């Protein structure tokens, strides 16, 4: 069971309290109705599924109930960092070579 | 007397009480402290089972968790029958009842052993090859045969009456393994004051100190030192000592699963004791001290009962006081077996000969064996073992060929060397490294905050082990935050040391032979099978493993993996590290379902949710159905009524007078804040800004892909307050969906979401008399049609308690939904019920609710929709705000496939024969005479007998359904084809006049 640090509670808590919510940084268009088929396809259906670093959303379901973002390595399952929803994608990751 | 092979004065339980037990119906005496294996050996019993594939007679190989052969059934009573228990682990108690497995009719005469003679047919990969063809035979012939033949034990056929418990624990340093290394590490860590857990799978701590007669620590015998050290640890407040506890899985971030066998060793486990306890431990640092496992020699017929690991024989002697034979042979490729021979010889057992593959080894143990007069043969191999139900001889030959000589023995002690137990390290995702000099895999790169010490780290010798472990324990404590260390490192005064050995098949079982030299005893894999796998094209060790099943039994190849790998590498002509080691997976040893499930079974499997009105319904004799975690009243049968009669009566009563229905399980969410209406606009397809406070609207929620996600009636209580209802099953996911958008996509909106499902009990009162029933109890709400029209909501009081009174209908009748604080739910229900009795009202359950709504063509999300249905498909286009510029799903709705012609649309179906009720889920076709497979154009989503309509009614999703009104379609069923007519979805009161009736 993973330990996940909730950036709102500022505490590491067991995975049982959390729920994964899919890939992060996929912004919903401000002009949703006007999106092209291709853009909608990218927005709704296409996910990166990387081997390595993934940016993903989690919800502290049985804690503060907040959604937040996390950087995780899909190979080692290790969390690199977590940060609050709305914050930009971190440009530098602690302990990860470019 | 506790067995003819018990040696007076030997072992550690000489003062222990006698324990009587039976094995295969025969009574024996053992002593308390024995395992079933040591007790059987004390009675001269070696034959304990039949092998998995060939049904060969098998004995006891080991004295620990690695045992592949001695798997037995332990029976306390009919429900407490545990198959596949390792006799080497099962502690003896008075009255223990053990049975051998995988034999018929008896252990010594097993008809299944014919497969040993037919073994050429059962060689490596036989599962894959033999049963490839013909396909039909697999189902009828092969599979049942294999299932019957492959029986390792029989599961009990009654529910497990015992209870299991589960604990979470946190510590600074978790030490896994309680031999010299683990104890030294635990001492070092514990002395700093940090929280320590020390666990060992055995009943007693000590590990290999159980048999190493030459060990002395702090001036004491090694085993005595271990007991004293563990007693000291157990007395410390910061230490938890767990014996009989196996660490079976090492998971992410130092999360380790352990199973403690709490009462399996007791004669009469008390009811207050769990059978097993699952420990889920999160440790800052883990010290792995899991030791090493001895390997057997791979030679012809090395599986005869009486042939065992040298270290095991030594354990039986030094710990249990049992001689494994009277005239033993030794076959070895390293020094450790000499110590076994010396100990046995000193205890009065004749050692017929030591056969050592090595040319001219030297060392103190060899000198000592020679001094004791034991015959030693260097550079020789045991070609084969004689005997059938028990080994009777070993045939020896110089390893480079020459004359054979057969030596009579009643046991053979063998040792090919020791394999470090890197299982837990490997499970932690650490990478092992091959040491070419010592020919063993040892921990290489670590992936977690753990450290390996002692034999599992490839450290040889007690002194080096204790040094390493003590330092590692102190460092682990420091890394976990310890400030100071005080205490003394244990001093090793005398120790034994050995290393090396050999991997793979011994001479006589080489590539040019066809003998049965077993590598994996539990899965009956021979050296020949592994070579054959390579010859048949398997190149990776993972393929060899699956093709031969080497290492795939419940022992996970603890004794066989390295031999198998070496033989594969030799056959491939590659060095061992290039062929690679197979992956170690949890569990280390089998874990019972009981331990994993713990309390979560029966009524505690899943929480049960009951409404405030549940006790009343129960008292009325309601039949309940499960809806998610909820118990819902399904129907209320009167005396003599079946479900059909009860539902018909309830449905008629609602339309004739009135019905009361407990709708409390409906999901309810309060959407509050200055931007509440804006938020509702974005989350639902409907327009909300202009909905006046006090009015309600039926809302549809989509996902971004345009498909219906949920629906429900929403009341606007105030400009900034909406009372939203959801489907019963959909409440949690709708709340999650709303929170997701509010927190991440629309965080600029000032809105608060609160789940109020459990706060409000909901009583639906539906029918022409509904207002008459409610009105006398209501204060402060004008109940007239003008003041409280259909689809409106008012706040006021009912029976003196606050209510949110909705005028709404899920039946098509004049109707109300009375929301009251849950604590008053039953009282208000009873008051309404009393009023209802004056008008002949009935209580109705979920089945009548379903029929009544279907009569009106009201959909149920999740029944009439399946996640691929749009509002248009469901005939609900009117609920989508055409002028809206954004809502979740707005873009999805215009996707090409969602606006294409011929989509499945929700329609009504009437069977030609009104008495025939369709089956929900039944498929619909245009032409019943077409060839099979027919083209299916839709399916029945809802279907009921409607007493109010006097006929059956159904809803169905049919391709292009709304263009097929009046068309005849067909529903092919096993008993014939049913003819149906496509109709509108409303079967009762098409004009809707009854909403105000
Ligand atoms: Zn939190």
mmCIF file of N, CA and C in Angstrom, chain B residues 672-775:
data_model
loop_
_atom_site.group_PDB
_atom_site.id
_atom_site.type_symbol
_atom_site.label_atom_id
_atom_site.label_comp_id
_atom_site.label_asym_id
_atom_site.label_seq_id
_atom_site.Cartn_x
_atom_site.Cartn_y
_atom_site.Cartn_z
ATOM 1 N N UNK B 672 -25.125 24.954 -2.547
ATOM 2 C CA UNK B 672 -25.373 26.230 -1.886
ATOM 3 C C UNK B 672 -24.296 27.245 -2.258
ATOM 4 N N UNK B 673 -24.683 28.485 -2.377
ATOM 5 C CA UNK B 673 -23.702 29.547 -2.590
ATOM 6 C C UNK B 673 -24.180 30.542 -3.630
ATOM 7 N N UNK B 674 -23.518 31.684 -3.681
ATOM 8 C CA UNK B 674 -23.923 32.741 -4.631
ATOM 9 C C UNK B 674 -23.913 32.241 -6.072
ATOM 10 N N UNK B 675 -23.012 31.297 -6.394
ATOM 11 C CA UNK B 675 -22.919 30.804 -7.773
ATOM 12 C C UNK B 675 -23.612 29.455 -7.961
ATOM 13 N N UNK B 676 -24.504 29.112 -7.025
ATOM 14 C CA UNK B 676 -25.137 27.783 -7.085
ATOM 15 C C UNK B 676 -25.841 27.561 -8.422
ATOM 16 N N UNK B 677 -26.576 28.542 -8.898
ATOM 17 C CA UNK B 677 -27.317 28.372 -10.159
ATOM 18 C C UNK B 677 -26.351 28.216 -11.327
ATOM 19 N N UNK B 678 -25.283 29.005 -11.319
ATOM 20 C CA UNK B 678 -24.261 28.894 -12.379
ATOM 21 C C UNK B 678 -23.666 27.491 -12.396
ATOM 22 N N UNK B 679 -23.420 26.997 -11.209
ATOM 23 C CA UNK B 679 -22.850 25.661 -11.095
ATOM 24 C C UNK B 679 -23.824 24.614 -11.644
ATOM 25 N N UNK B 680 -25.088 24.756 -11.266
ATOM 26 C CA UNK B 680 -26.113 23.818 -11.757
ATOM 27 C C UNK B 680 -26.211 23.882 -13.280
ATOM 28 N N UNK B 681 -26.087 25.091 -13.827
ATOM 29 C CA UNK B 681 -26.123 25.255 -15.294
ATOM 30 C C UNK B 681 -25.022 24.419 -15.954
ATOM 31 N N UNK B 682 -23.846 24.386 -15.300
ATOM 32 C CA UNK B 682 -22.707 23.671 -15.886
ATOM 33 C C UNK B 682 -22.780 22.157 -15.690
ATOM 34 N N UNK B 683 -23.435 21.736 -14.596
ATOM 35 C CA UNK B 683 -23.430 20.301 -14.287
ATOM 36 C C UNK B 683 -24.630 19.553 -14.860
ATOM 37 N N UNK B 684 -25.690 20.286 -15.171
ATOM 38 C CA UNK B 684 -26.889 19.628 -15.706
ATOM 39 C C UNK B 684 -27.206 20.203 -17.086
ATOM 40 N N UNK B 685 -27.908 19.408 -17.883
ATOM 41 C CA UNK B 685 -28.242 19.859 -19.243
ATOM 42 C C UNK B 685 -29.301 20.957 -19.223
ATOM 43 N N UNK B 686 -30.081 21.010 -18.134
ATOM 44 C CA UNK B 686 -31.224 21.925 -18.102
ATOM 45 C C UNK B 686 -30.814 23.340 -17.737
ATOM 46 N N UNK B 687 -31.689 24.315 -18.063
ATOM 47 C CA UNK B 687 -31.448 25.682 -17.587
ATOM 48 C C UNK B 687 -31.935 25.835 -16.145
ATOM 49 N N UNK B 688 -31.191 26.562 -15.327
ATOM 50 C CA UNK B 688 -31.531 26.701 -13.908
ATOM 51 C C UNK B 688 -31.650 28.135 -13.447
ATOM 52 N N UNK B 689 -30.958 29.041 -14.181
ATOM 53 C CA UNK B 689 -30.932 30.437 -13.712
ATOM 54 C C UNK B 689 -32.346 30.979 -13.516
ATOM 55 N N UNK B 690 -33.237 30.594 -14.434
ATOM 56 C CA UNK B 690 -34.583 31.200 -14.392
ATOM 57 C C UNK B 690 -35.583 30.404 -13.559
ATOM 58 N N UNK B 691 -35.134 29.258 -13.025
ATOM 59 C CA UNK B 691 -36.048 28.480 -12.187
ATOM 60 C C UNK B 691 -36.304 29.270 -10.900
ATOM 61 N N UNK B 692 -37.572 29.496 -10.627
ATOM 62 C CA UNK B 692 -37.885 30.325 -9.461
ATOM 63 C C UNK B 692 -37.727 29.536 -8.168
ATOM 64 N N UNK B 693 -37.291 30.199 -7.123
ATOM 65 C CA UNK B 693 -37.278 29.533 -5.822
ATOM 66 C C UNK B 693 -38.666 28.982 -5.521
ATOM 67 N N UNK B 694 -38.690 27.777 -4.960
ATOM 68 C CA UNK B 694 -39.969 27.137 -4.680
ATOM 69 C C UNK B 694 -40.427 26.225 -5.805
ATOM 70 N N UNK B 695 -39.681 26.233 -6.920
ATOM 71 C CA UNK B 695 -40.059 25.336 -8.028
ATOM 72 C C UNK B 695 -39.014 24.228 -8.192
ATOM 73 N N UNK B 696 -39.446 23.164 -8.868
ATOM 74 C CA UNK B 696 -38.584 21.995 -9.085
ATOM 75 C C UNK B 696 -38.418 21.749 -10.584
ATOM 76 N N UNK B 697 -37.386 21.013 -10.907
ATOM 77 C CA UNK B 697 -37.167 20.630 -12.295
ATOM 78 C C UNK B 697 -36.506 19.260 -12.325
ATOM 79 N N UNK B 698 -36.873 18.483 -13.333
ATOM 80 C CA UNK B 698 -36.222 17.177 -13.535
ATOM 81 C C UNK B 698 -34.902 17.435 -14.248
ATOM 82 N N UNK B 699 -33.791 17.089 -13.630
ATOM 83 C CA UNK B 699 -32.479 17.394 -14.193
ATOM 84 C C UNK B 699 -31.791 16.157 -14.744
ATOM 85 N N UNK B 700 -31.019 16.392 -15.822
ATOM 86 C CA UNK B 700 -30.207 15.306 -16.380
ATOM 87 C C UNK B 700 -28.741 15.706 -16.324
ATOM 88 N N UNK B 701 -27.942 14.799 -15.821
ATOM 89 C CA UNK B 701 -26.503 15.020 -15.730
ATOM 90 C C UNK B 701 -25.818 14.119 -16.751
ATOM 91 N N UNK B 702 -24.887 14.710 -17.514
ATOM 92 C CA UNK B 702 -24.134 13.936 -18.502
ATOM 93 C C UNK B 702 -22.677 13.854 -18.087
ATOM 94 N N UNK B 703 -21.960 12.933 -18.719
ATOM 95 C CA UNK B 703 -20.500 12.999 -18.685
ATOM 96 C C UNK B 703 -20.076 13.819 -19.891
ATOM 97 N N UNK B 704 -18.780 14.117 -19.990
ATOM 98 C CA UNK B 704 -18.331 14.934 -21.120
ATOM 99 C C UNK B 704 -18.623 14.257 -22.461
ATOM 100 N N UNK B 705 -18.721 12.913 -22.448
ATOM 101 C CA UNK B 705 -18.964 12.222 -23.715
ATOM 102 C C UNK B 705 -20.406 12.320 -24.188
ATOM 103 N N UNK B 706 -21.280 12.931 -23.393
ATOM 104 C CA UNK B 706 -22.648 13.166 -23.833
ATOM 105 C C UNK B 706 -23.643 12.102 -23.395
ATOM 106 N N UNK B 707 -23.166 11.117 -22.662
ATOM 107 C CA UNK B 707 -24.069 10.058 -22.222
ATOM 108 C C UNK B 707 -24.651 10.370 -20.846
ATOM 109 N N UNK B 708 -25.876 9.898 -20.627
ATOM 110 C CA UNK B 708 -26.565 10.168 -19.354
ATOM 111 C C UNK B 708 -25.810 9.511 -18.199
ATOM 112 N N UNK B 709 -25.538 10.304 -17.176
ATOM 113 C CA UNK B 709 -24.769 9.838 -16.014
ATOM 114 C C UNK B 709 -25.684 9.655 -14.813
ATOM 115 N N UNK B 710 -26.651 10.560 -14.676
ATOM 116 C CA UNK B 710 -27.583 10.474 -13.556
ATOM 117 C C UNK B 710 -28.769 11.393 -13.840
ATOM 118 N N UNK B 711 -29.827 11.231 -13.040
ATOM 119 C CA UNK B 711 -30.959 12.140 -13.167
ATOM 120 C C UNK B 711 -31.621 12.298 -11.809
ATOM 121 N N UNK B 712 -32.526 13.235 -11.709
ATOM 122 C CA UNK B 712 -33.242 13.422 -10.451
ATOM 123 C C UNK B 712 -33.941 14.764 -10.431
ATOM 124 N N UNK B 713 -34.896 14.864 -9.502
ATOM 125 C CA UNK B 713 -35.634 16.122 -9.375
ATOM 126 C C UNK B 713 -34.846 17.066 -8.476
ATOM 127 N N UNK B 714 -34.748 18.313 -8.910
ATOM 128 C CA UNK B 714 -34.006 19.331 -8.167
ATOM 129 C C UNK B 714 -34.980 20.425 -7.746
ATOM 130 N N UNK B 715 -34.972 20.754 -6.452
ATOM 131 C CA UNK B 715 -35.818 21.847 -5.983
ATOM 132 C C UNK B 715 -34.954 23.056 -5.656
ATOM 133 N N UNK B 716 -35.418 24.224 -6.103
ATOM 134 C CA UNK B 716 -34.687 25.444 -5.724
ATOM 135 C C UNK B 716 -35.353 26.010 -4.480
ATOM 136 N N UNK B 717 -34.643 25.943 -3.358
ATOM 137 C CA UNK B 717 -35.222 26.390 -2.094
ATOM 138 C C UNK B 717 -35.091 27.898 -1.953
ATOM 139 N N UNK B 718 -34.027 28.442 -2.507
ATOM 140 C CA UNK B 718 -33.742 29.874 -2.420
ATOM 141 C C UNK B 718 -32.852 30.199 -3.608
ATOM 142 N N UNK B 719 -32.646 31.468 -3.898
ATOM 143 C CA UNK B 719 -31.788 31.804 -5.046
ATOM 144 C C UNK B 719 -30.429 31.123 -4.960
ATOM 145 N N UNK B 720 -29.936 30.936 -3.755
ATOM 146 C CA UNK B 720 -28.587 30.378 -3.613
ATOM 147 C C UNK B 720 -28.597 28.971 -3.022
ATOM 148 N N UNK B 721 -29.727 28.271 -3.129
ATOM 149 C CA UNK B 721 -29.797 26.954 -2.498
ATOM 150 C C UNK B 721 -30.642 25.978 -3.313
ATOM 151 N N UNK B 722 -29.997 24.888 -3.746
ATOM 152 C CA UNK B 722 -30.697 23.835 -4.483
ATOM 153 C C UNK B 722 -30.669 22.547 -3.687
ATOM 154 N N UNK B 723 -31.798 21.873 -3.669
ATOM 155 C CA UNK B 723 -31.893 20.545 -3.057
ATOM 156 C C UNK B 723 -31.939 19.564 -4.229
ATOM 157 N N UNK B 724 -30.802 18.887 -4.454
ATOM 158 C CA UNK B 724 -30.650 18.021 -5.623
ATOM 159 C C UNK B 724 -30.869 16.572 -5.205
ATOM 160 N N UNK B 725 -31.655 15.840 -5.981
ATOM 161 C CA UNK B 725 -31.757 14.406 -5.694
ATOM 162 C C UNK B 725 -31.071 13.621 -6.810
ATOM 163 N N UNK B 726 -30.524 12.473 -6.429
ATOM 164 C CA UNK B 726 -29.846 11.593 -7.382
ATOM 165 C C UNK B 726 -30.458 10.209 -7.265
ATOM 166 N N UNK B 727 -30.041 9.324 -8.177
ATOM 167 C CA UNK B 727 -30.478 7.938 -8.042
ATOM 168 C C UNK B 727 -29.886 7.361 -6.760
ATOM 169 N N UNK B 728 -30.517 6.297 -6.244
ATOM 170 C CA UNK B 728 -30.043 5.675 -5.009
ATOM 171 C C UNK B 728 -28.597 5.211 -5.140
ATOM 172 N N UNK B 729 -28.312 4.505 -6.231
ATOM 173 C CA UNK B 729 -26.968 3.962 -6.405
ATOM 174 C C UNK B 729 -25.970 5.016 -6.845
ATOM 175 N N UNK B 730 -26.465 6.113 -7.414
ATOM 176 C CA UNK B 730 -25.555 7.082 -8.020
ATOM 177 C C UNK B 730 -25.047 8.162 -7.083
ATOM 178 N N UNK B 731 -25.588 8.206 -5.860
ATOM 179 C CA UNK B 731 -25.289 9.335 -4.971
ATOM 180 C C UNK B 731 -23.795 9.596 -4.784
ATOM 181 N N UNK B 732 -22.992 8.570 -4.440
ATOM 182 C CA UNK B 732 -21.572 8.871 -4.193
ATOM 183 C C UNK B 732 -20.835 9.349 -5.442
ATOM 184 N N UNK B 733 -21.136 8.721 -6.590
ATOM 185 C CA UNK B 733 -20.371 9.127 -7.773
ATOM 186 C C UNK B 733 -20.822 10.495 -8.294
ATOM 187 N N UNK B 734 -22.099 10.826 -8.090
ATOM 188 C CA UNK B 734 -22.561 12.158 -8.504
ATOM 189 C C UNK B 734 -21.885 13.219 -7.645
ATOM 190 N N UNK B 735 -21.792 12.936 -6.352
ATOM 191 C CA UNK B 735 -21.123 13.870 -5.446
ATOM 192 C C UNK B 735 -19.657 14.033 -5.866
ATOM 193 N N UNK B 736 -19.010 12.927 -6.185
ATOM 194 C CA UNK B 736 -17.608 12.966 -6.609
ATOM 195 C C UNK B 736 -17.452 13.765 -7.903
ATOM 196 N N UNK B 737 -18.365 13.520 -8.827
ATOM 197 C CA UNK B 737 -18.365 14.209 -10.120
ATOM 198 C C UNK B 737 -18.533 15.717 -9.923
ATOM 199 N N UNK B 738 -19.469 16.091 -9.061
ATOM 200 C CA UNK B 738 -19.701 17.519 -8.784
ATOM 201 C C UNK B 738 -18.477 18.152 -8.124
ATOM 202 N N UNK B 739 -17.929 17.462 -7.116
ATOM 203 C CA UNK B 739 -16.757 17.990 -6.414
ATOM 204 C C UNK B 739 -15.578 18.151 -7.372
ATOM 205 N N UNK B 740 -15.419 17.175 -8.243
ATOM 206 C CA UNK B 740 -14.320 17.213 -9.203
ATOM 207 C C UNK B 740 -14.395 18.498 -10.037
ATOM 208 N N UNK B 741 -15.566 18.744 -10.611
ATOM 209 C CA UNK B 741 -15.701 19.949 -11.444
ATOM 210 C C UNK B 741 -15.565 21.217 -10.613
ATOM 211 N N UNK B 742 -16.168 21.194 -9.436
ATOM 212 C CA UNK B 742 -16.115 22.407 -8.613
ATOM 213 C C UNK B 742 -14.677 22.726 -8.190
ATOM 214 N N UNK B 743 -13.922 21.675 -7.821
ATOM 215 C CA UNK B 743 -12.562 21.918 -7.318
ATOM 216 C C UNK B 743 -11.556 22.178 -8.426
ATOM 217 N N UNK B 744 -11.762 21.536 -9.583
ATOM 218 C CA UNK B 744 -10.687 21.582 -10.571
ATOM 219 C C UNK B 744 -11.013 22.337 -11.847
ATOM 220 N N UNK B 745 -12.254 22.324 -12.307
ATOM 221 C CA UNK B 745 -12.582 23.022 -13.548
ATOM 222 C C UNK B 745 -13.268 24.360 -13.303
ATOM 223 N N UNK B 746 -14.098 24.415 -12.271
ATOM 224 C CA UNK B 746 -14.841 25.644 -12.006
ATOM 225 C C UNK B 746 -14.550 26.181 -10.602
ATOM 226 N N UNK B 747 -13.244 26.262 -10.229
ATOM 227 C CA UNK B 747 -12.955 26.680 -8.844
ATOM 228 C C UNK B 747 -13.306 28.144 -8.585
ATOM 229 N N UNK B 748 -13.551 28.894 -9.677
ATOM 230 C CA UNK B 748 -13.926 30.295 -9.501
ATOM 231 C C UNK B 748 -15.354 30.440 -8.985
ATOM 232 N N UNK B 749 -16.138 29.377 -9.031
ATOM 233 C CA UNK B 749 -17.522 29.473 -8.570
ATOM 234 C C UNK B 749 -17.576 29.345 -7.057
ATOM 235 N N UNK B 750 -18.340 30.222 -6.446
ATOM 236 C CA UNK B 750 -18.479 30.215 -4.994
ATOM 237 C C UNK B 750 -19.663 29.328 -4.616
ATOM 238 N N UNK B 751 -19.360 28.061 -4.440
ATOM 239 C CA UNK B 751 -20.407 27.066 -4.213
ATOM 240 C C UNK B 751 -19.927 26.061 -3.177
ATOM 241 N N UNK B 752 -20.858 25.581 -2.369
ATOM 242 C CA UNK B 752 -20.555 24.514 -1.403
ATOM 243 C C UNK B 752 -21.476 23.339 -1.662
ATOM 244 N N UNK B 753 -20.883 22.156 -1.595
ATOM 245 C CA UNK B 753 -21.660 20.939 -1.826
ATOM 246 C C UNK B 753 -21.705 20.133 -0.537
ATOM 247 N N UNK B 754 -22.902 19.675 -0.173
ATOM 248 C CA UNK B 754 -23.040 18.878 1.043
ATOM 249 C C UNK B 754 -23.931 17.675 0.760
ATOM 250 N N UNK B 755 -23.434 16.509 1.106
ATOM 251 C CA UNK B 755 -24.278 15.317 0.987
ATOM 252 C C UNK B 755 -25.284 15.337 2.125
ATOM 253 N N UNK B 756 -26.562 15.245 1.796
ATOM 254 C CA UNK B 756 -27.599 15.264 2.847
ATOM 255 C C UNK B 756 -28.483 14.022 2.754
ATOM 256 N N UNK B 757 -27.957 12.994 2.079
ATOM 257 C CA UNK B 757 -28.736 11.760 1.914
ATOM 258 C C UNK B 757 -29.200 11.206 3.255
ATOM 259 N N UNK B 758 -28.298 11.141 4.208
ATOM 260 C CA UNK B 758 -28.626 10.497 5.482
ATOM 261 C C UNK B 758 -29.362 11.445 6.432
ATOM 262 N N UNK B 759 -29.351 12.733 6.096
ATOM 263 C CA UNK B 759 -29.948 13.705 7.015
ATOM 264 C C UNK B 759 -31.474 13.757 6.869
ATOM 265 N N UNK B 760 -31.950 13.495 5.668
ATOM 266 C CA UNK B 760 -33.386 13.604 5.416
ATOM 267 C C UNK B 760 -33.997 12.246 5.109
ATOM 268 N N UNK B 761 -35.013 11.898 5.870
ATOM 269 C CA UNK B 761 -35.844 10.744 5.511
ATOM 270 C C UNK B 761 -36.882 11.248 4.514
ATOM 271 N N UNK B 762 -37.217 10.411 3.531
ATOM 272 C CA UNK B 762 -38.146 10.846 2.486
ATOM 273 C C UNK B 762 -39.321 9.879 2.405
ATOM 274 N N UNK B 763 -40.521 10.439 2.573
ATOM 275 C CA UNK B 763 -41.728 9.615 2.488
ATOM 276 C C UNK B 763 -42.519 10.099 1.276
ATOM 277 N N UNK B 764 -42.603 9.212 0.260
ATOM 278 C CA UNK B 764 -43.413 9.568 -0.905
ATOM 279 C C UNK B 764 -44.859 9.201 -0.601
ATOM 280 N N UNK B 765 -45.765 10.171 -0.792
ATOM 281 C CA UNK B 765 -47.201 9.898 -0.663
ATOM 282 C C UNK B 765 -47.789 10.196 -2.034
ATOM 283 N N UNK B 766 -48.272 9.163 -2.696
ATOM 284 C CA UNK B 766 -48.667 9.285 -4.093
ATOM 285 C C UNK B 766 -50.087 8.748 -4.267
ATOM 286 N N UNK B 767 -50.865 9.446 -5.096
ATOM 287 C CA UNK B 767 -52.212 8.951 -5.378
ATOM 288 C C UNK B 767 -53.235 10.057 -5.223
ATOM 289 N N UNK B 768 -54.457 9.795 -5.713
ATOM 290 C CA UNK B 768 -55.504 10.835 -5.673
ATOM 291 C C UNK B 768 -55.767 11.367 -4.260
ATOM 292 N N UNK B 769 -55.559 10.540 -3.253
ATOM 293 C CA UNK B 769 -55.862 10.987 -1.884
ATOM 294 C C UNK B 769 -54.632 11.534 -1.156
ATOM 295 N N UNK B 770 -53.538 11.705 -1.867
ATOM 296 C CA UNK B 770 -52.299 12.049 -1.183
ATOM 297 C C UNK B 770 -52.400 13.362 -0.428
ATOM 298 N N UNK B 771 -53.001 14.374 -1.059
ATOM 299 C CA UNK B 771 -53.091 15.663 -0.362
ATOM 300 C C UNK B 771 -53.963 15.541 0.884
ATOM 301 N N UNK B 772 -55.041 14.767 0.778
ATOM 302 C CA UNK B 772 -55.933 14.601 1.927
ATOM 303 C C UNK B 772 -55.217 13.946 3.105
ATOM 304 N N UNK B 773 -54.261 13.102 2.780
ATOM 305 C CA UNK B 773 -53.528 12.405 3.851
ATOM 306 C C UNK B 773 -52.530 13.344 4.525
ATOM 307 N N UNK B 774 -51.862 14.156 3.708
ATOM 308 C CA UNK B 774 -50.789 15.000 4.241
ATOM 309 C C UNK B 774 -51.322 16.246 4.936
ATOM 310 N N UNK B 775 -52.281 16.873 4.280
ATOM 311 C CA UNK B 775 -52.711 18.215 4.689
ATOM 312 C C UNK B 775 -52.973 18.367 6.181
#
